[in-house]
Amino acid sequence: MPRPLYFHHPSSLEHDTGAHPERAARILAIERELESRDWLGFERVAAPEVEPAALEAVHSPELIRAIAELSARGGGAIDLDTVTSAGSYDAAVHAAGGAMAMVDSLMAPDGPAAAFSGLRPPGHHAEPGRAMGFCLFNSVAVAARRALDAHGRARVLVLDWDVHHGNGTEAVFAEDPAVLFCSIHQWPLYPGTGAAGDTGRGAGEGTTLNLPVPAGTGDDAYVSLVEHVVAPVAREFQPELVLVSAGFDAHPSEPLAGCRVTEAGFAAMTGTLRRLCAELGDVPLGMVLEGGYDLGALARSTGSTLEVLGADGPPPAADVAVHPLAVEAAARAARYWPGLAGVSAG
């Protein structure tokens, strides 16, 4: 079986944000952790630049041109949260390119079962025509679109467990029934989107599943939401690729949020996804780095996640209690996904 792949590129270190939570030290911390663990068996692959057509399938020409021109001028602020430097455009096209190449590898006949794209800047807040929330281009959206357009896949699941709602990814796919977008995020919190009642629009109604949780929510609820809500919906949806917006800022040490998901929680959610992918017929699983701003927590959480992601097989099934938040979420979504009708506590 091919080794799992880890996509990287030195341009991630050239996106200079100054005194900012989203900084180059994040990549260095992750890579130190993984190097100390012999990369957990992952094969390191240099990310290419994203192909223009793949980027334009998600973002407007105006946004792409604006980021390129801003970087060419030496960079500057896009908004209070989002800044650029001379190296930002190069970093962003490699971050999107890593996600694109990850999908190309996963979709290959002899490709790996799993891969991780460990680049920055993050992407899930970037909307089709707007960079925001530390994000320039939406890498996970590029990845999902790539699977549909270039590889002929009919259905893709995107799970976003970053503590902030993936408003950009939702905006890209809100009307697209080919992408099931599920987001577990603290509510209320930046960017203020992701209400439970937002379920998609038009042909995509029902294929957006927002799972907001209050501050203080920890492993028991997050793991239960993946095990008892996301996984059953995925069984009905039958994705041909599973992608994760892997932010690690729901950790208790996170300075920008208030959830309490530990390294064990991230590993357990990954385990559920590995079992789901095996059950669906060895569907490939790819992850794209998003947030996580406490360096130690980020590095350890990434390591724990990749340990499960890159293992030879999924971990044994776990007995996961049904959390009240999962019961509530299942009741809301059952009108679109009848398989959730039987989810109950106890």
Short mmCIF file of C-alpha atoms in Angstrom, two decimals:
data_model
loop_
_atom_site.label_atom_id
_atom_site.label_comp_id
_atom_site.label_asym_id
_atom_site.label_seq_id
_atom_site.Cartn_x
_atom_site.Cartn_y
_atom_site.Cartn_z
CA MET A 1 0.00 0.00 0.00
CA PRO A 2 1.42 3.46 -0.87
CA ARG A 3 2.59 5.58 2.04
CA PRO A 4 0.35 8.48 3.13
CA LEU A 5 1.49 11.82 1.77
CA TYR A 6 2.36 15.08 3.52
CA PHE A 7 2.38 18.15 1.24
CA HIS A 8 4.64 21.06 2.15
CA HIS A 9 6.50 23.98 0.57
CA PRO A 10 9.05 26.55 1.84
CA SER A 11 6.88 29.40 0.55
CA SER A 12 4.67 28.86 3.62
CA LEU A 13 7.46 30.50 5.63
CA GLU A 14 7.58 33.55 3.32
CA HIS A 15 4.03 34.71 4.06
CA ASP A 16 5.18 37.31 6.60
CA THR A 17 2.32 38.43 8.84
CA GLY A 18 4.45 40.12 11.51
CA ALA A 19 3.15 39.99 15.09
CA HIS A 20 0.10 37.93 14.20
CA PRO A 21 -1.39 34.64 15.46
CA GLU A 22 -1.25 33.12 11.97
CA ARG A 23 2.52 33.09 11.54
CA ALA A 24 5.28 31.03 9.99
CA ALA A 25 6.18 29.55 13.37
CA ARG A 26 3.05 27.40 13.09
CA ILE A 27 4.56 25.39 10.24
CA LEU A 28 7.91 25.11 11.99
CA ALA A 29 6.23 23.81 15.17
CA ILE A 30 4.26 21.17 13.25
CA GLU A 31 7.26 20.01 11.28
CA ARG A 32 9.48 19.78 14.37
CA GLU A 33 6.87 17.58 16.02
CA LEU A 34 6.50 15.33 13.00
CA GLU A 35 10.24 15.10 12.41
CA SER A 36 10.71 13.99 16.02
CA ARG A 37 8.27 11.15 15.23
CA ASP A 38 9.93 10.17 11.96
CA TRP A 39 7.08 11.85 10.07
CA LEU A 40 4.75 9.07 11.27
CA GLY A 41 5.42 7.19 8.06
CA PHE A 42 4.25 9.99 5.79
CA GLU A 43 6.11 10.68 2.57
CA ARG A 44 6.88 14.36 2.18
CA VAL A 45 5.94 15.88 -1.19
CA ALA A 46 6.63 19.44 -2.38
CA ALA A 47 3.39 21.22 -3.25
CA PRO A 48 3.14 22.71 -6.74
CA GLU A 49 1.54 26.03 -7.57
CA VAL A 50 -2.17 25.67 -8.09
CA GLU A 51 -3.22 25.47 -11.70
CA PRO A 52 -4.96 28.71 -12.75
CA ALA A 53 -8.10 26.88 -13.86
CA ALA A 54 -8.37 25.11 -10.49
CA LEU A 55 -8.12 28.41 -8.61
CA GLU A 56 -10.51 30.16 -10.97
CA ALA A 57 -13.06 27.40 -10.42
CA VAL A 58 -13.43 28.73 -6.86
CA HIS A 59 -12.36 32.40 -6.88
CA SER A 60 -13.11 35.41 -9.01
CA PRO A 61 -10.42 36.72 -11.36
CA GLU A 62 -10.64 40.03 -9.52
CA LEU A 63 -9.69 38.50 -6.17
CA ILE A 64 -6.84 36.47 -7.64
CA ARG A 65 -5.46 39.52 -9.42
CA ALA A 66 -5.85 41.70 -6.31
CA ILE A 67 -3.84 39.31 -4.12
CA ALA A 68 -1.14 38.99 -6.78
CA GLU A 69 -0.85 42.74 -7.22
CA LEU A 70 -0.84 43.45 -3.49
CA SER A 71 1.99 40.99 -2.95
CA ALA A 72 3.90 42.42 -5.93
CA ARG A 73 3.77 45.82 -4.23
CA GLY A 74 5.27 44.31 -1.05
CA GLY A 75 2.01 43.46 0.69
CA GLY A 76 -0.35 45.25 3.03
CA ALA A 77 -3.51 44.83 5.08
CA ILE A 78 -6.67 43.47 3.51
CA ASP A 79 -8.68 43.95 6.70
CA LEU A 80 -7.96 44.14 10.43
CA ASP A 81 -7.26 40.39 10.57
CA THR A 82 -5.78 39.62 7.18
CA VAL A 83 -2.38 40.88 6.08
CA THR A 84 -0.03 40.13 3.23
CA SER A 85 3.64 40.50 2.39
CA ALA A 86 5.76 40.17 -0.73
CA GLY A 87 5.73 36.39 -0.30
CA SER A 88 2.02 35.96 0.38
CA TYR A 89 0.77 35.28 -3.14
CA ASP A 90 3.43 32.60 -3.68
CA ALA A 91 2.51 30.99 -0.35
CA ALA A 92 -1.21 31.11 -1.15
CA VAL A 93 -0.89 29.54 -4.61
CA HIS A 94 1.25 26.76 -3.13
CA ALA A 95 -1.20 26.21 -0.28
CA ALA A 96 -4.02 25.85 -2.80
CA GLY A 97 -1.69 23.82 -5.02
CA GLY A 98 -0.92 21.43 -2.18
CA ALA A 99 -4.62 20.77 -1.69
CA MET A 100 -5.08 20.31 -5.45
CA ALA A 101 -2.12 17.93 -5.72
CA MET A 102 -3.33 16.05 -2.65
CA VAL A 103 -6.61 15.28 -4.44
CA ASP A 104 -4.80 14.34 -7.64
CA SER A 105 -2.77 11.82 -5.63
CA LEU A 106 -5.75 10.45 -3.72
CA MET A 107 -7.73 10.02 -6.93
CA ALA A 108 -4.95 8.17 -8.77
CA PRO A 109 -5.59 4.43 -9.31
CA ASP A 110 -2.49 3.55 -7.29
CA GLY A 111 -2.77 6.49 -4.92
CA PRO A 112 -2.55 6.51 -1.13
CA ALA A 113 -5.55 6.11 1.14
CA ALA A 114 -4.80 9.30 3.06
CA ALA A 115 -2.91 12.58 2.79
CA PHE A 116 -2.37 15.86 4.64
CA SER A 117 -1.67 19.28 3.15
CA GLY A 118 0.31 21.15 5.79
CA LEU A 119 0.67 24.62 4.31
CA ARG A 120 -0.33 28.17 5.08
CA PRO A 121 -2.08 30.57 4.86
CA PRO A 122 -5.28 28.78 5.88
CA GLY A 123 -8.24 29.08 3.54
CA HIS A 124 -11.70 28.23 4.82
CA HIS A 125 -12.80 31.83 5.42
CA ALA A 126 -11.93 32.96 1.88
CA GLU A 127 -15.09 33.49 -0.14
CA PRO A 128 -15.28 33.45 -3.94
CA GLY A 129 -14.60 37.17 -4.19
CA ARG A 130 -13.17 38.04 -0.78
CA ALA A 131 -10.10 37.24 1.30
CA MET A 132 -10.72 37.44 5.05
CA GLY A 133 -10.07 35.84 8.43
CA PHE A 134 -6.32 35.18 7.86
CA CYS A 135 -7.27 33.41 4.58
CA LEU A 136 -6.39 34.37 1.00
CA PHE A 137 -7.52 31.44 -1.19
CA ASN A 138 -9.81 28.60 -0.09
CA SER A 139 -7.63 25.51 -0.39
CA VAL A 140 -10.19 22.93 0.72
CA ALA A 141 -12.72 24.33 -1.75
CA VAL A 142 -10.10 24.07 -4.50
CA ALA A 143 -9.57 20.45 -3.45
CA ALA A 144 -13.27 19.56 -3.51
CA ARG A 145 -13.82 21.30 -6.84
CA ARG A 146 -10.79 19.49 -8.27
CA ALA A 147 -12.26 16.10 -7.40
CA LEU A 148 -15.53 17.00 -9.11
CA ASP A 149 -14.18 18.74 -12.20
CA ALA A 150 -10.90 17.00 -13.01
CA HIS A 151 -11.59 13.52 -11.66
CA GLY A 152 -15.27 13.10 -12.39
CA ARG A 153 -16.33 12.41 -8.82
CA ALA A 154 -20.03 12.97 -8.13
CA ARG A 155 -20.06 13.58 -4.38
CA VAL A 156 -17.53 15.01 -1.92
CA LEU A 157 -17.84 15.40 1.85
CA VAL A 158 -16.07 18.33 3.50
CA LEU A 159 -15.96 18.26 7.30
CA ASP A 160 -14.70 21.47 8.91
CA TRP A 161 -13.77 21.02 12.58
CA ASP A 162 -11.91 24.32 12.91
CA VAL A 163 -13.36 26.22 15.86
CA HIS A 164 -14.43 29.03 13.50
CA HIS A 165 -17.16 28.49 10.94
CA GLY A 166 -15.93 27.86 7.40
CA ASN A 167 -18.00 30.63 5.86
CA GLY A 168 -15.96 30.68 2.67
CA THR A 169 -16.39 26.98 1.98
CA GLU A 170 -20.09 27.24 2.69
CA ALA A 171 -20.38 30.20 0.31
CA VAL A 172 -18.65 28.27 -2.48
CA PHE A 173 -20.89 25.20 -2.19
CA ALA A 174 -24.16 26.46 -0.65
CA GLU A 175 -26.06 25.76 -3.88
CA ASP A 176 -24.12 22.67 -4.95
CA PRO A 177 -25.65 19.30 -4.01
CA ALA A 178 -22.44 17.51 -5.03
CA VAL A 179 -20.66 18.77 -1.89
CA LEU A 180 -21.87 17.93 1.59
CA PHE A 181 -20.39 20.62 3.84
CA CYS A 182 -20.47 19.90 7.60
CA SER A 183 -19.06 22.40 10.08
CA ILE A 184 -18.60 22.01 13.84
CA HIS A 185 -17.76 25.43 15.25
CA GLN A 186 -18.06 27.55 18.38
CA TRP A 187 -21.11 29.81 18.38
CA PRO A 188 -21.16 32.75 18.73
CA LEU A 189 -17.66 33.47 17.41
CA TYR A 190 -15.96 34.97 14.38
CA PRO A 191 -17.05 35.21 11.57
CA GLY A 192 -20.63 35.16 12.91
CA THR A 193 -21.96 32.77 10.27
CA GLY A 194 -22.91 29.10 10.53
CA ALA A 195 -26.27 29.20 12.28
CA ALA A 196 -27.90 25.82 12.70
CA GLY A 197 -30.74 26.91 10.43
CA ASP A 198 -28.42 27.61 7.50
CA THR A 199 -28.78 24.44 5.43
CA GLY A 200 -27.83 25.53 1.92
CA ARG A 201 -29.79 27.13 -0.91
CA GLY A 202 -31.60 26.05 -4.03
CA ALA A 203 -30.40 22.71 -5.33
CA GLY A 204 -27.95 22.56 -2.42
CA GLU A 205 -30.55 22.84 0.33
CA GLY A 206 -29.84 20.13 2.90
CA THR A 207 -26.22 19.59 1.90
CA THR A 208 -24.96 22.24 4.30
CA LEU A 209 -24.95 20.90 7.86
CA ASN A 210 -23.99 23.48 10.46
CA LEU A 211 -23.31 22.11 13.94
CA PRO A 212 -22.71 25.12 16.21
CA VAL A 213 -21.55 24.41 19.78
CA PRO A 214 -21.15 26.70 22.81
CA ALA A 215 -17.87 27.76 24.36
CA GLY A 216 -16.54 25.08 26.68
CA THR A 217 -17.54 22.21 24.38
CA GLY A 218 -15.01 19.39 24.50
CA ASP A 219 -14.12 15.94 23.25
CA ASP A 220 -17.36 14.24 24.25
CA ALA A 221 -19.56 16.51 22.12
CA TYR A 222 -17.22 16.90 19.15
CA VAL A 223 -16.57 13.17 18.84
CA SER A 224 -20.27 12.41 19.28
CA LEU A 225 -21.24 14.90 16.56
CA VAL A 226 -18.86 13.22 14.12
CA GLU A 227 -19.82 9.68 15.15
CA HIS A 228 -23.58 10.12 15.47
CA VAL A 229 -24.42 12.95 13.05
CA VAL A 230 -21.74 13.45 10.39
CA ALA A 231 -21.04 9.74 9.82
CA PRO A 232 -24.72 8.69 9.44
CA VAL A 233 -25.34 11.56 7.03
CA ALA A 234 -22.26 10.55 5.07
CA ARG A 235 -23.56 6.99 4.80
CA GLU A 236 -26.68 8.35 3.12
CA PHE A 237 -24.74 10.80 0.95
CA GLN A 238 -22.17 8.20 -0.17
CA PRO A 239 -19.18 10.51 -0.83
CA GLU A 240 -16.39 9.39 -3.15
CA LEU A 241 -13.87 11.57 -1.31
CA VAL A 242 -13.75 12.85 2.27
CA LEU A 243 -11.92 16.10 3.00
CA VAL A 244 -11.32 17.77 6.35
CA SER A 245 -10.65 21.43 7.07
CA ALA A 246 -8.33 20.48 9.91
CA GLY A 247 -8.11 23.43 12.24
CA PHE A 248 -6.79 22.70 15.73
CA ASP A 249 -8.02 25.87 17.42
CA ALA A 250 -10.78 24.13 19.39
CA HIS A 251 -7.99 23.03 21.77
CA PRO A 252 -8.17 24.21 25.43
CA SER A 253 -4.89 26.14 25.01
CA GLU A 254 -6.16 28.11 22.04
CA PRO A 255 -5.92 31.90 22.62
CA LEU A 256 -8.63 32.89 20.10
CA ALA A 257 -11.55 30.67 21.14
CA GLY A 258 -13.09 28.80 24.05
CA CYS A 259 -13.66 25.13 23.19
CA ARG A 260 -11.88 22.21 24.88
CA VAL A 261 -11.01 19.55 22.30
CA THR A 262 -7.81 17.72 23.24
CA GLU A 263 -5.29 15.82 21.16
CA ALA A 264 -7.26 12.67 21.99
CA GLY A 265 -10.43 14.28 20.66
CA PHE A 266 -8.88 15.15 17.31
CA ALA A 267 -7.50 11.62 17.08
CA ALA A 268 -10.91 10.12 17.89
CA MET A 269 -12.65 12.18 15.21
CA THR A 270 -10.02 11.03 12.74
CA GLY A 271 -10.64 7.45 13.80
CA THR A 272 -14.35 7.80 13.08
CA LEU A 273 -13.55 9.14 9.63
CA ARG A 274 -11.08 6.31 8.93
CA ARG A 275 -13.75 3.74 9.83
CA LEU A 276 -16.34 5.60 7.75
CA CYS A 277 -14.07 5.68 4.70
CA ALA A 278 -13.37 1.95 5.04
CA GLU A 279 -17.08 1.21 5.36
CA LEU A 280 -17.87 3.26 2.25
CA GLY A 281 -15.48 1.19 0.17
CA ASP A 282 -12.03 2.55 0.98
CA VAL A 283 -12.91 6.13 0.10
CA PRO A 284 -9.79 8.35 0.25
CA LEU A 285 -9.38 10.80 3.13
CA GLY A 286 -7.52 14.09 2.76
CA MET A 287 -6.93 16.86 5.29
CA VAL A 288 -6.01 20.52 4.81
CA LEU A 289 -4.45 22.56 7.60
CA GLU A 290 -6.57 25.48 8.82
CA GLY A 291 -6.25 27.22 12.21
CA GLY A 292 -4.56 26.54 15.52
CA TYR A 293 -2.50 29.28 17.13
CA ASP A 294 -1.00 27.89 20.32
CA LEU A 295 2.16 26.36 18.88
CA GLY A 296 2.48 23.45 21.28
CA ALA A 297 -1.18 22.48 21.08
CA LEU A 298 -1.13 22.82 17.31
CA ALA A 299 1.94 20.60 16.93
CA ARG A 300 0.70 17.91 19.32
CA SER A 301 -2.82 17.89 17.87
CA THR A 302 -1.51 17.60 14.33
CA GLY A 303 0.75 14.74 15.41
CA SER A 304 -2.09 12.89 17.12
CA THR A 305 -4.30 13.35 14.08
CA LEU A 306 -1.68 12.18 11.59
CA GLU A 307 -0.87 9.16 13.73
CA VAL A 308 -4.41 7.91 13.12
CA LEU A 309 -4.69 9.28 9.58
CA GLY A 310 -1.56 7.49 8.41
CA ALA A 311 -2.03 4.18 10.24
CA ASP A 312 -2.24 1.00 8.20
CA GLY A 313 -5.94 0.69 8.95
CA PRO A 314 -8.72 2.35 10.94
CA PRO A 315 -8.75 1.95 14.71
CA PRO A 316 -11.28 -0.39 16.32
CA ALA A 317 -14.79 0.95 16.72
CA ALA A 318 -15.27 2.98 19.86
CA ASP A 319 -18.30 3.14 22.14
CA VAL A 320 -19.14 6.84 21.81
CA ALA A 321 -21.95 8.12 23.99
CA VAL A 322 -24.61 10.16 22.23
CA HIS A 323 -24.17 13.73 23.45
CA PRO A 324 -27.24 15.99 23.86
CA LEU A 325 -25.81 18.33 21.20
CA ALA A 326 -25.78 15.40 18.77
CA VAL A 327 -29.40 14.57 19.62
CA GLU A 328 -30.41 18.19 18.95
CA ALA A 329 -28.46 18.35 15.71
CA ALA A 330 -29.87 15.05 14.48
CA ALA A 331 -33.42 16.21 15.17
CA ARG A 332 -32.84 19.39 13.15
CA ALA A 333 -31.30 17.61 10.16
CA ALA A 334 -33.55 14.54 10.02
CA ARG A 335 -35.90 16.21 7.54
CA TYR A 336 -33.07 16.06 5.00
CA TRP A 337 -31.36 12.90 6.28
CA PRO A 338 -33.89 10.31 7.50
CA GLY A 339 -31.14 8.12 8.92
CA LEU A 340 -30.78 10.61 11.77
CA ALA A 341 -34.33 10.09 12.99
CA GLY A 342 -33.31 7.40 15.45
CA VAL A 343 -30.46 9.30 17.14
CA SER A 344 -31.26 9.60 20.83
CA ALA A 345 -29.45 9.79 24.13
CA GLY A 346 -28.91 6.72 26.25
#
